[in-house]
PDB file of C-alpha atoms in Angstrom:
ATOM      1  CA  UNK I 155       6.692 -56.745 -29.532  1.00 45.00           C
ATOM      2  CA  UNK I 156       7.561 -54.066 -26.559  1.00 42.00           C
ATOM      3  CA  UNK I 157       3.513 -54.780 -26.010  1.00 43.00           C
ATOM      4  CA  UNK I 158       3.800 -58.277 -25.858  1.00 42.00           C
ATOM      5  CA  UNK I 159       6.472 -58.246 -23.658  1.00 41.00           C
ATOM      6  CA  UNK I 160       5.061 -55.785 -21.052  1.00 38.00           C
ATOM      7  CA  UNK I 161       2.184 -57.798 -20.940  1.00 40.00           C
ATOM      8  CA  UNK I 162       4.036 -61.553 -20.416  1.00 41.00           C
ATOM      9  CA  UNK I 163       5.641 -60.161 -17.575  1.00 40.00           C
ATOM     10  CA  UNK I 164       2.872 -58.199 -15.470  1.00 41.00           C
ATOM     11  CA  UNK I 165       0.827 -61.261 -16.203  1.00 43.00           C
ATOM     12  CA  UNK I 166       3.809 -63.563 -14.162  1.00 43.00           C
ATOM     13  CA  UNK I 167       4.546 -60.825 -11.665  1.00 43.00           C
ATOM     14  CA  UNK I 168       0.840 -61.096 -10.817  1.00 42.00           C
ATOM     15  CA  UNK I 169       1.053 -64.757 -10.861  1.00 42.00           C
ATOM     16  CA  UNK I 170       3.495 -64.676  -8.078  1.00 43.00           C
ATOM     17  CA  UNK I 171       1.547 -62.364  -6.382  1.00 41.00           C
ATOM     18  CA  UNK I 172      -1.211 -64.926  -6.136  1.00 42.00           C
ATOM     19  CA  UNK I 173       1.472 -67.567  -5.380  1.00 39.00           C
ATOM     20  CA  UNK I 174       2.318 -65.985  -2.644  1.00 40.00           C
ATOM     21  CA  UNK I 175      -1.086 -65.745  -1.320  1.00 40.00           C
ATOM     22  CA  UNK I 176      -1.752 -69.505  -1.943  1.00 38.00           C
ATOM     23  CA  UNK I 177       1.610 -69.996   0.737  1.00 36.00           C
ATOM     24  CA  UNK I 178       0.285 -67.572   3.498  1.00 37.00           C
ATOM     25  CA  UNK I 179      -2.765 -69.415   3.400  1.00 36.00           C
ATOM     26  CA  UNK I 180      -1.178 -72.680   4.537  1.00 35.00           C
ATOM     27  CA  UNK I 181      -0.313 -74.191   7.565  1.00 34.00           C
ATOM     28  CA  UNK I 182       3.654 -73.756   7.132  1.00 36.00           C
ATOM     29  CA  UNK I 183       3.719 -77.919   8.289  1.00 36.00           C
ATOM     30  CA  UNK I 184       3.940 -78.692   4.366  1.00 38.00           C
ATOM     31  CA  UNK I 185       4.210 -82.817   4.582  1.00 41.00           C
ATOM     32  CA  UNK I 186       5.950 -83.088   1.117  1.00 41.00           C
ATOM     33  CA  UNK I 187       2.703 -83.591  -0.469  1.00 41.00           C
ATOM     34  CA  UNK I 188       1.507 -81.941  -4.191  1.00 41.00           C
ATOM     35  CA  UNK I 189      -0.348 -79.046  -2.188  1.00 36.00           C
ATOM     36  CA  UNK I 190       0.668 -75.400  -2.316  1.00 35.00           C
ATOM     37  CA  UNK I 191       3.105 -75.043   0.572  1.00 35.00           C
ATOM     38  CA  UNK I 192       4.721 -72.136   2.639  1.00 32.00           C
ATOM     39  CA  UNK I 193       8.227 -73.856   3.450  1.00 35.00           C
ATOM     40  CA  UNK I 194       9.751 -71.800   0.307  1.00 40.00           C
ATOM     41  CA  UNK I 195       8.606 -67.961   0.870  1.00 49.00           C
ATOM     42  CA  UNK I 196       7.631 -66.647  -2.260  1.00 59.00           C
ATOM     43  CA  UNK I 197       8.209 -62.847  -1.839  1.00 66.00           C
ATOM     44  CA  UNK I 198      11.405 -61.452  -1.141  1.00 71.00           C
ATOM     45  CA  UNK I 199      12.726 -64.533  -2.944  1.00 74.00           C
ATOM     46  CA  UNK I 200      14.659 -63.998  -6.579  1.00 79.00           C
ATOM     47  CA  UNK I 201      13.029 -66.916  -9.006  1.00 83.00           C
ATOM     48  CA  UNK I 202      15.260 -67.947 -11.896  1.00 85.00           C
ATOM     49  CA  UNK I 203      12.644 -68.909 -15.030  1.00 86.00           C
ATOM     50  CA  UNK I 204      13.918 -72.720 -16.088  1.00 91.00           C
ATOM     51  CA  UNK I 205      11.528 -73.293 -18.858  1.00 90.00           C
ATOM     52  CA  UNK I 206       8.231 -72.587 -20.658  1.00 84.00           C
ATOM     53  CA  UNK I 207       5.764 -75.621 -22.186  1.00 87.00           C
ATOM     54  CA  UNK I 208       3.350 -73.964 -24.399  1.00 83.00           C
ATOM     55  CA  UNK I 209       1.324 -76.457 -26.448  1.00 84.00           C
ATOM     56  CA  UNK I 210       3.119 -78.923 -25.709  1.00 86.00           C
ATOM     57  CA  UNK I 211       6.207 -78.105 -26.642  1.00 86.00           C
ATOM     58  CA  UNK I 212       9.034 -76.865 -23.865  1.00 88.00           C
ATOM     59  CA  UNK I 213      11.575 -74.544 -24.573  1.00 85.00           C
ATOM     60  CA  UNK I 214      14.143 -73.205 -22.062  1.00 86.00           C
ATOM     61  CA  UNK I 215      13.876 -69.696 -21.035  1.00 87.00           C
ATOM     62  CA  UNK I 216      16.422 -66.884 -21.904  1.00 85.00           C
ATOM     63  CA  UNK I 217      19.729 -66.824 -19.596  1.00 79.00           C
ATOM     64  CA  UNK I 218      18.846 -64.507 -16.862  1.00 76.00           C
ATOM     65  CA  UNK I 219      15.175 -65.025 -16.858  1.00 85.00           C
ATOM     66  CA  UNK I 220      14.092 -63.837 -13.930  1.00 79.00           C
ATOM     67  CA  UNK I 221      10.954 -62.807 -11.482  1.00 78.00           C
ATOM     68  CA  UNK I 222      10.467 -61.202  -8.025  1.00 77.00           C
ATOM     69  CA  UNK I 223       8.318 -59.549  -5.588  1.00 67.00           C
ATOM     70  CA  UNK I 224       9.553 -57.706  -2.565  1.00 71.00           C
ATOM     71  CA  UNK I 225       7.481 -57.796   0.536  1.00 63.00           C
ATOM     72  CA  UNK I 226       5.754 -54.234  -0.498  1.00 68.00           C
ATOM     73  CA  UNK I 227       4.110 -55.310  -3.074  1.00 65.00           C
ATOM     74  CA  UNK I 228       6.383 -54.250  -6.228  1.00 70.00           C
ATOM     75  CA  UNK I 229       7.392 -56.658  -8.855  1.00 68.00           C
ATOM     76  CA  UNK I 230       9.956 -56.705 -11.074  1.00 75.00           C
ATOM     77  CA  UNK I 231      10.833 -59.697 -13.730  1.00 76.00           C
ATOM     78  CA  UNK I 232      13.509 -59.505 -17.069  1.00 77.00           C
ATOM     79  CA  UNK I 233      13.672 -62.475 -19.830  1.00 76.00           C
ATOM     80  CA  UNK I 234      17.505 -61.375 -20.652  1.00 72.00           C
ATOM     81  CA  UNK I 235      16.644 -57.906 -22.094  1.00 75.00           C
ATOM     82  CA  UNK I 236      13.860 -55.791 -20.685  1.00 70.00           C
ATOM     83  CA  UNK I 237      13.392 -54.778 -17.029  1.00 71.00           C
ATOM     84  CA  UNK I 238       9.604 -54.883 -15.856  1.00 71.00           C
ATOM     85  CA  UNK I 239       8.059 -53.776 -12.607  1.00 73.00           C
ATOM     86  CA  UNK I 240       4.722 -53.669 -11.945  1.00 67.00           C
ATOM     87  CA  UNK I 241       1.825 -53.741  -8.626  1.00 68.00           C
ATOM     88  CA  UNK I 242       0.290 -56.599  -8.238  1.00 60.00           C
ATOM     89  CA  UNK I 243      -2.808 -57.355  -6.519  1.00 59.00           C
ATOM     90  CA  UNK I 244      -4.742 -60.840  -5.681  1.00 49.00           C
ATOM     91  CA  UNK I 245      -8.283 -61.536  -4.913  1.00 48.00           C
ATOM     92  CA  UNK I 246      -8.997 -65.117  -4.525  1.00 47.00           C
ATOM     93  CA  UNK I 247      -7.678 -66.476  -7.501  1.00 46.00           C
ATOM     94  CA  UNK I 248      -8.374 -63.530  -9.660  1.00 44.00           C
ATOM     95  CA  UNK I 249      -5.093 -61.348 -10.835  1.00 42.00           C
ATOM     96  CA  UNK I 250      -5.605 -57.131 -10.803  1.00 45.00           C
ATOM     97  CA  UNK I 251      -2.146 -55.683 -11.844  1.00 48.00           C
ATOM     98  CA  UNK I 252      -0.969 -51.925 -12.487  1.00 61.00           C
ATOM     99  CA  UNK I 253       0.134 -50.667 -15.647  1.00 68.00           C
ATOM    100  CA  UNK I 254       3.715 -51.911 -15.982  1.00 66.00           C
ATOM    101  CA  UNK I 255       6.961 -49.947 -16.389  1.00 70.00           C
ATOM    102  CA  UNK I 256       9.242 -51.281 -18.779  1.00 69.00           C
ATOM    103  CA  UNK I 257      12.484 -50.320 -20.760  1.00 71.00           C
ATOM    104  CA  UNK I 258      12.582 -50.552 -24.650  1.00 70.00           C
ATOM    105  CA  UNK I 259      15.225 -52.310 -25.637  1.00 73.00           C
ATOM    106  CA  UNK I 260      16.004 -54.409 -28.591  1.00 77.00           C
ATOM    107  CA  UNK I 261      16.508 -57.584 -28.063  1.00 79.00           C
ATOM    108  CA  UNK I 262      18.127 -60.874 -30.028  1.00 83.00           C
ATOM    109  CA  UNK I 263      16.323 -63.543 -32.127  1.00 82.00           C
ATOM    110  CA  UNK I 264      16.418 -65.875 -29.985  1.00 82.00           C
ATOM    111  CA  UNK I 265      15.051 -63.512 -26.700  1.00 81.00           C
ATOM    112  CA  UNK I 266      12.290 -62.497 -29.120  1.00 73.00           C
ATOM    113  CA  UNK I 267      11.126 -65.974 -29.947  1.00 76.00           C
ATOM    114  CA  UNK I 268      11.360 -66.915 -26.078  1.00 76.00           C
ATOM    115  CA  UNK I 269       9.342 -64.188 -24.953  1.00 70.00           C
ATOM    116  CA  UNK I 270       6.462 -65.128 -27.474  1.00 68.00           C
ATOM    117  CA  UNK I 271       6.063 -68.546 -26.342  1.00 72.00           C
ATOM    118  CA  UNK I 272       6.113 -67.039 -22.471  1.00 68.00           C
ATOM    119  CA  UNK I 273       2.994 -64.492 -24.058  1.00 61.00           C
ATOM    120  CA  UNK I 274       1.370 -67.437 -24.879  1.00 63.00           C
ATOM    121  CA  UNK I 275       2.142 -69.569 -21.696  1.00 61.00           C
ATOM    122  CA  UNK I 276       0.716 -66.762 -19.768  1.00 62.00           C
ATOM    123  CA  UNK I 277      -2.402 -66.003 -21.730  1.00 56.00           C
ATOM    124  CA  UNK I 278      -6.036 -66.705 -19.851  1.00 52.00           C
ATOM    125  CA  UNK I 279      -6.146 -67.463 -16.143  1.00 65.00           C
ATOM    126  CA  UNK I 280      -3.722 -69.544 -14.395  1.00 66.00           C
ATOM    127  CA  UNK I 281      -2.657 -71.228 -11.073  1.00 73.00           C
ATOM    128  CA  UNK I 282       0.351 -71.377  -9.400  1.00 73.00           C
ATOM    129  CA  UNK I 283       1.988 -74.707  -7.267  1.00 76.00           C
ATOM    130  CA  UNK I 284       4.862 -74.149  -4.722  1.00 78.00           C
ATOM    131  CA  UNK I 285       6.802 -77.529  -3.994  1.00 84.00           C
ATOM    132  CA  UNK I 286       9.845 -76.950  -1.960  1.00 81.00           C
ATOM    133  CA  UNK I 287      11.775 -74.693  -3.990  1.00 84.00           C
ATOM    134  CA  UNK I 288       9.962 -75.352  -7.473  1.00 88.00           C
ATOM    135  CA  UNK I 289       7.220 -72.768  -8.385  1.00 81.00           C
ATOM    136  CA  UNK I 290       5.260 -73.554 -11.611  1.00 80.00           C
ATOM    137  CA  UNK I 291       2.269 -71.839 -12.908  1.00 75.00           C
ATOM    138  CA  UNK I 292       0.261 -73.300 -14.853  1.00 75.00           C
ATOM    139  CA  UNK I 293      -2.807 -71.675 -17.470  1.00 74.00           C
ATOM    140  CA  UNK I 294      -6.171 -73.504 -18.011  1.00 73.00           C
ATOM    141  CA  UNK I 295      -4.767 -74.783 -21.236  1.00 78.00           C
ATOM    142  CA  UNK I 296      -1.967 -76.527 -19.714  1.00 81.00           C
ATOM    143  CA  UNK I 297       0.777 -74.234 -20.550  1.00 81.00           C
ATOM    144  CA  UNK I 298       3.143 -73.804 -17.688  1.00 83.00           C
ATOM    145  CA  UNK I 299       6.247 -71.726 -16.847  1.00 80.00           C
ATOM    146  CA  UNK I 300       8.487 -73.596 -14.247  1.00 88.00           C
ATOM    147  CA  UNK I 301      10.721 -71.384 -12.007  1.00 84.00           C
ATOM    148  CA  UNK I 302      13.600 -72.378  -9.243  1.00 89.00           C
ATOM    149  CA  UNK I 303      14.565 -70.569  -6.129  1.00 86.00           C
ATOM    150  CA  UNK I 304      17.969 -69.216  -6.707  1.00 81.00           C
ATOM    151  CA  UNK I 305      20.417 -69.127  -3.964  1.00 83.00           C
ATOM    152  CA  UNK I 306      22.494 -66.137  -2.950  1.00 86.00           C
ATOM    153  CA  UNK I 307      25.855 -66.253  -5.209  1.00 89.00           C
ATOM    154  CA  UNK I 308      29.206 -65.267  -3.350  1.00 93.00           C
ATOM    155  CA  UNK I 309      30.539 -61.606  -3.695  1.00 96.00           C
ATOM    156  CA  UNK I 310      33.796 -62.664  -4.337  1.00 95.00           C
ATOM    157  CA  UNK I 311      35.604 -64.778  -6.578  1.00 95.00           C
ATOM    158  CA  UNK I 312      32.212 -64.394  -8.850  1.00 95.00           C
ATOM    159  CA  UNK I 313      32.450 -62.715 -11.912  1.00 95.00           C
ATOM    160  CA  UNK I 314      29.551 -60.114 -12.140  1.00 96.00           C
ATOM    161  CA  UNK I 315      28.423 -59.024 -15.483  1.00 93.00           C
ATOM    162  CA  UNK I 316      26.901 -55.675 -15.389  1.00 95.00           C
ATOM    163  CA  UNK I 317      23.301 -55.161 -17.246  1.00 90.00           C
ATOM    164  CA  UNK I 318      21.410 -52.420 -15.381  1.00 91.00           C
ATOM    165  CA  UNK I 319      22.845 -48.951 -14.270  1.00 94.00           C
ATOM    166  CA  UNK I 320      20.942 -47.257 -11.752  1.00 93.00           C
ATOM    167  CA  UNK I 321      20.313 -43.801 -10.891  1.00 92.00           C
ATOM    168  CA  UNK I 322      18.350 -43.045  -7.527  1.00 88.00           C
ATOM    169  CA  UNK I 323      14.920 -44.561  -8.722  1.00 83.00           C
ATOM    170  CA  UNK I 324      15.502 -45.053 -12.199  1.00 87.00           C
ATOM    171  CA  UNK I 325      17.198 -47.985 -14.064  1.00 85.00           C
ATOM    172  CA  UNK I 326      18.718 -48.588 -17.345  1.00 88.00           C
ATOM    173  CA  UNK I 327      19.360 -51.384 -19.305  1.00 86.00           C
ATOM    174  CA  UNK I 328      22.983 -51.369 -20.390  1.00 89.00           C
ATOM    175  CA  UNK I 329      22.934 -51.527 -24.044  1.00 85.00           C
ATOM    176  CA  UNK I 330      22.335 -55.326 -25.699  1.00 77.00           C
ATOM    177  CA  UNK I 331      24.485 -54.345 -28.470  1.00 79.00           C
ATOM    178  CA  UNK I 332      27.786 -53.402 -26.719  1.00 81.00           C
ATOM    179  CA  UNK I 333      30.232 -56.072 -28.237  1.00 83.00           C
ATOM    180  CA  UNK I 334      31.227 -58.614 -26.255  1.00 81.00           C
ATOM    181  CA  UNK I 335      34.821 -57.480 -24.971  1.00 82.00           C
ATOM    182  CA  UNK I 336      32.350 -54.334 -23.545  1.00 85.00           C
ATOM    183  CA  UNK I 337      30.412 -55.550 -21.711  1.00 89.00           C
ATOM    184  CA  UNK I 338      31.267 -54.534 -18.351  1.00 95.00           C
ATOM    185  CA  UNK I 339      31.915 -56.975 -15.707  1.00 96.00           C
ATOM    186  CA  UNK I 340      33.678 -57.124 -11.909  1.00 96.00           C
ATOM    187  CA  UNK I 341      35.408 -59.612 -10.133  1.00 97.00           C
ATOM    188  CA  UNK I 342      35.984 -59.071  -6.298  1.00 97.00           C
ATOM    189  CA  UNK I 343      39.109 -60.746  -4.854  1.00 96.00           C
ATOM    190  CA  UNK I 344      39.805 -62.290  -1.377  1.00 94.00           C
ATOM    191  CA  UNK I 345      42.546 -59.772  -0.685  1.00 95.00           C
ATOM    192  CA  UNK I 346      40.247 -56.626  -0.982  1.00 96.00           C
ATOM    193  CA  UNK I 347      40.378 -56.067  -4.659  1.00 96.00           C
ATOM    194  CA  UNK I 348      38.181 -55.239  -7.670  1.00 97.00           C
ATOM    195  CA  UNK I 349      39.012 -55.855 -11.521  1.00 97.00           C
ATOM    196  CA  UNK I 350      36.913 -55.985 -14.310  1.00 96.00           C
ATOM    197  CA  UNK I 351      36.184 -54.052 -17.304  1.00 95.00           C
ATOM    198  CA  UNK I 352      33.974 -50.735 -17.180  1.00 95.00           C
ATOM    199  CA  UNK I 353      32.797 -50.597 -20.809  1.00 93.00           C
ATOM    200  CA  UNK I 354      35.753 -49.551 -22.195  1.00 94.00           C
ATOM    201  CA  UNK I 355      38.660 -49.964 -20.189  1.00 95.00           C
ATOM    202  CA  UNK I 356      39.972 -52.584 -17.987  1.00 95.00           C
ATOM    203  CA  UNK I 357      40.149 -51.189 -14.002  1.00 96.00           C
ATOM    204  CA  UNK I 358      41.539 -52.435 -10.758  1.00 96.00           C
ATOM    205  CA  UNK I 359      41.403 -51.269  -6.966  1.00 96.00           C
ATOM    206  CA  UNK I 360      40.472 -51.539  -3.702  1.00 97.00           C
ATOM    207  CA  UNK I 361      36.775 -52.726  -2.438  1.00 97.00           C
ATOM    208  CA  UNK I 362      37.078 -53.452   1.487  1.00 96.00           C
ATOM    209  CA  UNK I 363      34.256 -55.321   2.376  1.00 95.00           C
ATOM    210  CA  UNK I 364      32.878 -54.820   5.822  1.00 94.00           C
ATOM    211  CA  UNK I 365      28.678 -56.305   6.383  1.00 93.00           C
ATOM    212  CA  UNK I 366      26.905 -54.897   3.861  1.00 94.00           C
ATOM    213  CA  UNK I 367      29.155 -52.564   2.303  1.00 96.00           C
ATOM    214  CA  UNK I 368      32.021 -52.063   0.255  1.00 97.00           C
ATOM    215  CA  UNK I 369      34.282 -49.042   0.587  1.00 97.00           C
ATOM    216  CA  UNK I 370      35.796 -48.627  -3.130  1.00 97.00           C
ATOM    217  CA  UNK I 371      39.672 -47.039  -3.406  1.00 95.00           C
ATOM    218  CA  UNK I 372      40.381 -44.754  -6.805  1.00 93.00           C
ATOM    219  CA  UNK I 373      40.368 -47.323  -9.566  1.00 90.00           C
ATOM    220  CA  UNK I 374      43.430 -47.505 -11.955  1.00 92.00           C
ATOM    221  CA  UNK I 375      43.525 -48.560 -15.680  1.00 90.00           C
ATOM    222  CA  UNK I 376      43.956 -48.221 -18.954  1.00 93.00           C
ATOM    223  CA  UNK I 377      42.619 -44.861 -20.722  1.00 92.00           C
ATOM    224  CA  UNK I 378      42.378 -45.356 -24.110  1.00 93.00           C
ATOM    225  CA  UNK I 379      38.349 -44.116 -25.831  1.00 93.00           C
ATOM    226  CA  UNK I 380      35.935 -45.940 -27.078  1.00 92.00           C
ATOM    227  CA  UNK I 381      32.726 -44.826 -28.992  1.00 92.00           C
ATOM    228  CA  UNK I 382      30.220 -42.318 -27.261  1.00 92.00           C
ATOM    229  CA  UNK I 383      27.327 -44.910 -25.959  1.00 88.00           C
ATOM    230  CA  UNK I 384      30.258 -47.132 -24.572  1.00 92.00           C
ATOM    231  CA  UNK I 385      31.897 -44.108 -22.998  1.00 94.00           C
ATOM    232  CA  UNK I 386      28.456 -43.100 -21.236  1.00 94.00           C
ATOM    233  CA  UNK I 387      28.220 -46.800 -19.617  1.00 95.00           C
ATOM    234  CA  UNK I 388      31.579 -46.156 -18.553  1.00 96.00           C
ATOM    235  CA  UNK I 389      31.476 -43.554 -16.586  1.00 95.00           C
ATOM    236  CA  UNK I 390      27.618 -44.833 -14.758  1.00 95.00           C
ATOM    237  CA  UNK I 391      29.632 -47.632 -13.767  1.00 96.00           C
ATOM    238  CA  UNK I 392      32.774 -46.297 -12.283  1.00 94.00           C
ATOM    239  CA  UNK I 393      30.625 -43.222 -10.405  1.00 93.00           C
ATOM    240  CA  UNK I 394      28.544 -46.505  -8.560  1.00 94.00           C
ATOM    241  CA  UNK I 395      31.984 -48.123  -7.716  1.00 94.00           C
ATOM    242  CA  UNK I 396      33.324 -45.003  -6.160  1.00 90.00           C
ATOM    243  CA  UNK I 397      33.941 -44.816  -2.532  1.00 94.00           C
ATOM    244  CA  UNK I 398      31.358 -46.218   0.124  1.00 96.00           C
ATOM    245  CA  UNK I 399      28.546 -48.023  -1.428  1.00 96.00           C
ATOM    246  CA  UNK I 400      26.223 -50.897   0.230  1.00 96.00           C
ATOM    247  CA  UNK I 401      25.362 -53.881  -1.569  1.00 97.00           C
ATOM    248  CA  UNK I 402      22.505 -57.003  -1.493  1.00 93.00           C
ATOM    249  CA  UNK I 403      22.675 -60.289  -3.187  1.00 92.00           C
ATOM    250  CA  UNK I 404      19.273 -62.309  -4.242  1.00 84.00           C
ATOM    251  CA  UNK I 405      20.028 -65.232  -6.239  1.00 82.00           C
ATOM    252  CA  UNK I 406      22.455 -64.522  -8.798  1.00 85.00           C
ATOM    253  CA  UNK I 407      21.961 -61.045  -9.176  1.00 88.00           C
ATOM    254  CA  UNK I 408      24.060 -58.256  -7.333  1.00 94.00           C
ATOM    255  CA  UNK I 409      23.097 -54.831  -6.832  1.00 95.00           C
ATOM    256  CA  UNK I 410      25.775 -51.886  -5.864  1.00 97.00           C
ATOM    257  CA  UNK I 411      24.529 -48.299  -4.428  1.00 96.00           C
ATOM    258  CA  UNK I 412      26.727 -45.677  -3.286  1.00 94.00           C
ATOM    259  CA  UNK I 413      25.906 -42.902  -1.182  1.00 89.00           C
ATOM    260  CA  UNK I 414      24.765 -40.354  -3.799  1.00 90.00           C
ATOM    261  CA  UNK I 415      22.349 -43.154  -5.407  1.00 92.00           C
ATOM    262  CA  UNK I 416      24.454 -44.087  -8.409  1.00 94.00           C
ATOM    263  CA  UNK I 417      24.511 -47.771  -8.945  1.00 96.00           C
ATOM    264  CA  UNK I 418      25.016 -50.734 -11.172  1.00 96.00           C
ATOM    265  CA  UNK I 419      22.857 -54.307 -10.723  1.00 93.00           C
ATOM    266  CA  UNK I 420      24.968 -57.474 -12.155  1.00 93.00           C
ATOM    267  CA  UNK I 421      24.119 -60.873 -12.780  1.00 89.00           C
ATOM    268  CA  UNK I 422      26.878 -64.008 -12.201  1.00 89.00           C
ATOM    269  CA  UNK I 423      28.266 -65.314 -14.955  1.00 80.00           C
ATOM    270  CA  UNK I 424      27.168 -69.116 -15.114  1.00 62.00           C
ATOM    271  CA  UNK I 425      29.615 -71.483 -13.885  1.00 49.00           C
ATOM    272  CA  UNK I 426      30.399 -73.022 -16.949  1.00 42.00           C
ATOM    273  CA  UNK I 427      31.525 -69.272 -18.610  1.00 40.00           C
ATOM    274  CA  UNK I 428      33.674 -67.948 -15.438  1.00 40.00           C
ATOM    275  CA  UNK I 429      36.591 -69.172 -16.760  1.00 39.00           C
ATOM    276  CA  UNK I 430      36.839 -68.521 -20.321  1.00 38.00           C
ATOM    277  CA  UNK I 431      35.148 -64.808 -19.227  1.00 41.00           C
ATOM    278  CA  UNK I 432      37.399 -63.897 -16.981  1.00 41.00           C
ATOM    279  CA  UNK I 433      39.961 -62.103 -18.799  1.00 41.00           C
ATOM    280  CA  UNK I 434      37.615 -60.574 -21.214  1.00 44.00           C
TER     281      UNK I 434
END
């Protein structure tokens, strides 16, 4: 399945490669026609995955379903497990892509099932169609995948949910099977605060926010212990939220670095959630 997976989402990243080709190609006057258009950029953009038709049937993608691809070249996508990055190259409408790097995680039922029917949505050649902030891409069978531009969420008052822990150029997938009240998640407050959970323990403390970058005071909490894998996500979060760190929003996912290039990336918690979460 780790195959299948790796393979789904080099095939996208390469697809929005050649999406973004199809824009710079244009004339940047788009007149709200059906034609490929450049009034959306497509790189440096974050794309949130809405749904997937395959064979006629449409199923919604995984929460946190996401794509990318920065302005260098290097693309990284998730389906709500996995992180994926991956070169991408375009000539004409031919995809060549680099051999992708992927974690292994397990993931749910439901995740597994939805990442199939992408592997099939993706399979043979396809095209891709920007139309204002809409980007579908569409195989020679018909199968599509339709994606959404997400806009930047607000640092505070949003609650972040923590999923990747990063160290210098490496990231890690916080575990899938932490239970629920482990999960670890921050809320920033108007008044120059942080609270949130770390994987084990509840926190609270300082985070001045000045531009781009948040200056983190010593964090107070409980201290009681928790099994060994929850422990070790514990302390990779609470070394990224420790003293100066910058930060960057893109869509709905946050990403915290402090100076000695430990850091955490976080997605917001869907409106719907943020107040039944927030205590948790």
């Amino acid at each position: 399945m780790h195959t299948q997976r790796m393979a789904v989402s080099v095939s996208v990243l390469a697809l929005l490669t050649l999406a973004a080709c199809g824009t710079e190609s244009g004339s940047g006057s788009g007149d709200g026609s059906d034609t490929v258009q450049s009034d959306v950029p497509v790189t440096g953009v974050a794309w949130s995955v809405d749904s997937l038709t395959v064979g006629g049937k449409k199923t919604g993608a995984p929460e946190g379903s996401r794509l990318e691809i920065d302005p260098k070249g290097r693309a990284k996508a998730g389906f709500g497990c996995n992180h994926i990055s991956a070169d991408a190259r375009v000539e004409g409408d031919r995809i060549t892509f680099g051999k992708p790097v992927s974690t292994q995680m397990a993931c749910d039922e439901t995740t597994e099932k939805a990442e199939k029917a992408a592997l099939a949505a993706m399979d043979g050649e396809v095209t891709a169609k920007l139309s204002g902030e809409k980007l579908t891409l569409t195989t020679e069978g018909g199968d599509t995948i339709a994606l959404s531009e997400e806009k930047p969420a607000d640092l505070v008052g949003t609650r972040w949910a923590v999923n990747t822990l990063l160290s210098g150029e490496t990231a890690t997938s916080v575990p899938a099977d932490l239970p629920k009240e482990r999960v670890p998640h921050l809320t920033f407050g108007e008044d120059g605060t942080v609270h949130g959970n770390s994987g084990c323990n509840s926190f609270h403390g300082k985070a001045a926010v000045k531009g781009s970058t948040i200056d983190f005071g010593p964090p107070a909490g409980t201290r009681k212990m928790c099994p060994e894998a929850e422990m070790e996500v514990e302390r990779a979060v609470l070394a990224a939220l420790d003293g100066p760190a910058t930060y960057t929003i893109k869509g709905s996912t946050l990403t915290v670095t402090s100076k000695d290039g430990k850091g955490i990336g976080a997605t917001a918690a869907p409106a719907k959630s943020e107040s039944t979460q927030e205590h948790g």
